[in-house]
Amino acid sequence: MIRVLVIDDDDIAREAMCAVLVKAGFYVFELATPIGATSVIKRDGITAVALDINMPTINGDKLAKLLRENAQLANLGIVLVSGCDIEQLSALGEKVGADGIVSKSKLHVALAPAIERAVAARAAKSSTPAPVPYPNAGPPSSSRRPR
């Protein structure tokens, strides 16, 4: 089962990302700030994170770099999400080792596939089978746990 942590300080954007991912069948966790993200990732067996770039405490690209440098999180899929220019976002994603990028304007069509690709890419690198979303029946009503 794919377990995604959404981190975005903007309540509306975070809610939109969570709704898209729950609808796609993922088990979704959320944080309004990057503080404590590593603890949540380890404690809740998070498979991938969707990170906003612009946050007040620490930017998502800096957090992505820190997560990528943590050997214990080598299998964690990382997707950067932002409303900034897609070329700038792409360069930033490559620089920090993100597995994918998504423009906030394309959340509804691009976020779930980007998460799936990120998880699959990490699984391929570690030769561990990638978790799959819930079967076609859809996620249980309790698939979202607010933080």
Coordinates of C-alpha atoms in Angstrom, one line a residue, residues 1-80:
M1 CA 0.0 0.0 0.0
I2 CA 1.4 3.4 -0.9
R3 CA 1.5 5.7 2.0
V4 CA 2.0 9.4 1.1
L5 CA 2.9 12.3 3.4
V6 CA 1.8 15.6 2.0
I7 CA 3.6 18.7 3.3
D8 CA 2.3 22.1 2.4
D9 CA 1.8 25.2 4.6
D10 CA -1.2 26.3 2.5
D11 CA -4.3 24.7 3.8
I12 CA -6.2 24.8 0.5
A13 CA -3.3 23.4 -1.5
R14 CA -2.7 20.7 1.1
E15 CA -6.4 19.7 1.1
A16 CA -6.4 19.6 -2.7
M17 CA -3.4 17.3 -2.8
C18 CA -4.8 15.0 -0.1
A19 CA -8.1 14.8 -1.9
V20 CA -6.4 13.8 -5.2
L21 CA -4.3 11.2 -3.5
V22 CA -7.1 9.7 -1.4
K23 CA -9.3 9.4 -4.6
A24 CA -6.4 7.6 -6.3
G25 CA -6.4 5.0 -3.5
F26 CA -3.4 6.1 -1.4
Y27 CA -3.2 6.2 2.4
V28 CA -2.5 9.8 3.0
F29 CA -0.9 11.7 5.9
E30 CA -0.4 15.4 6.1
L31 CA 1.7 18.1 7.8
A32 CA 1.3 21.9 7.6
T33 CA 5.0 22.3 8.3
P34 CA 8.1 20.3 7.5
I35 CA 9.0 20.1 11.2
G36 CA 8.7 16.5 12.4
A37 CA 8.5 15.1 8.9
T38 CA 11.3 12.6 9.3
S39 CA 9.6 11.2 12.5
V40 CA 6.3 10.8 10.7
I41 CA 8.0 9.2 7.7
K42 CA 9.7 6.6 9.9
R43 CA 6.9 6.0 12.4
D44 CA 4.1 5.7 9.8
G45 CA 6.0 3.8 7.1
I46 CA 5.6 6.5 4.5
T47 CA 6.4 5.4 1.0
A48 CA 6.5 8.8 -0.7
V49 CA 6.3 12.5 0.1
A50 CA 4.7 15.4 -1.9
L51 CA 6.5 18.5 -0.8
D52 CA 5.6 22.1 -1.5
I53 CA 8.6 24.2 -2.4
N54 CA 7.8 27.5 -0.7
M55 CA 7.3 27.1 3.1
P56 CA 8.3 29.4 5.9
T57 CA 10.3 27.1 8.1
I58 CA 12.3 25.2 5.5
N59 CA 11.8 25.1 1.8
G60 CA 10.7 21.8 0.3
D61 CA 13.8 21.5 -1.9
K62 CA 16.0 21.8 1.2
L63 CA 13.9 19.2 3.0
A64 CA 14.0 16.9 -0.1
K65 CA 17.8 17.2 -0.1
L66 CA 18.0 16.3 3.6
L67 CA 15.7 13.3 3.1
R68 CA 17.6 12.1 0.1
E69 CA 20.9 12.3 2.1
N70 CA 19.4 10.1 4.9
A71 CA 20.5 6.5 4.2
Q72 CA 17.5 5.2 6.2
L73 CA 15.2 6.8 3.7
A74 CA 16.8 5.6 0.5
N75 CA 13.5 4.0 -0.6
L76 CA 11.4 7.2 -0.1
G77 CA 9.9 8.6 -3.2
I78 CA 10.0 12.4 -3.3
V79 CA 7.8 14.6 -5.5
L80 CA 8.2 18.4 -5.5

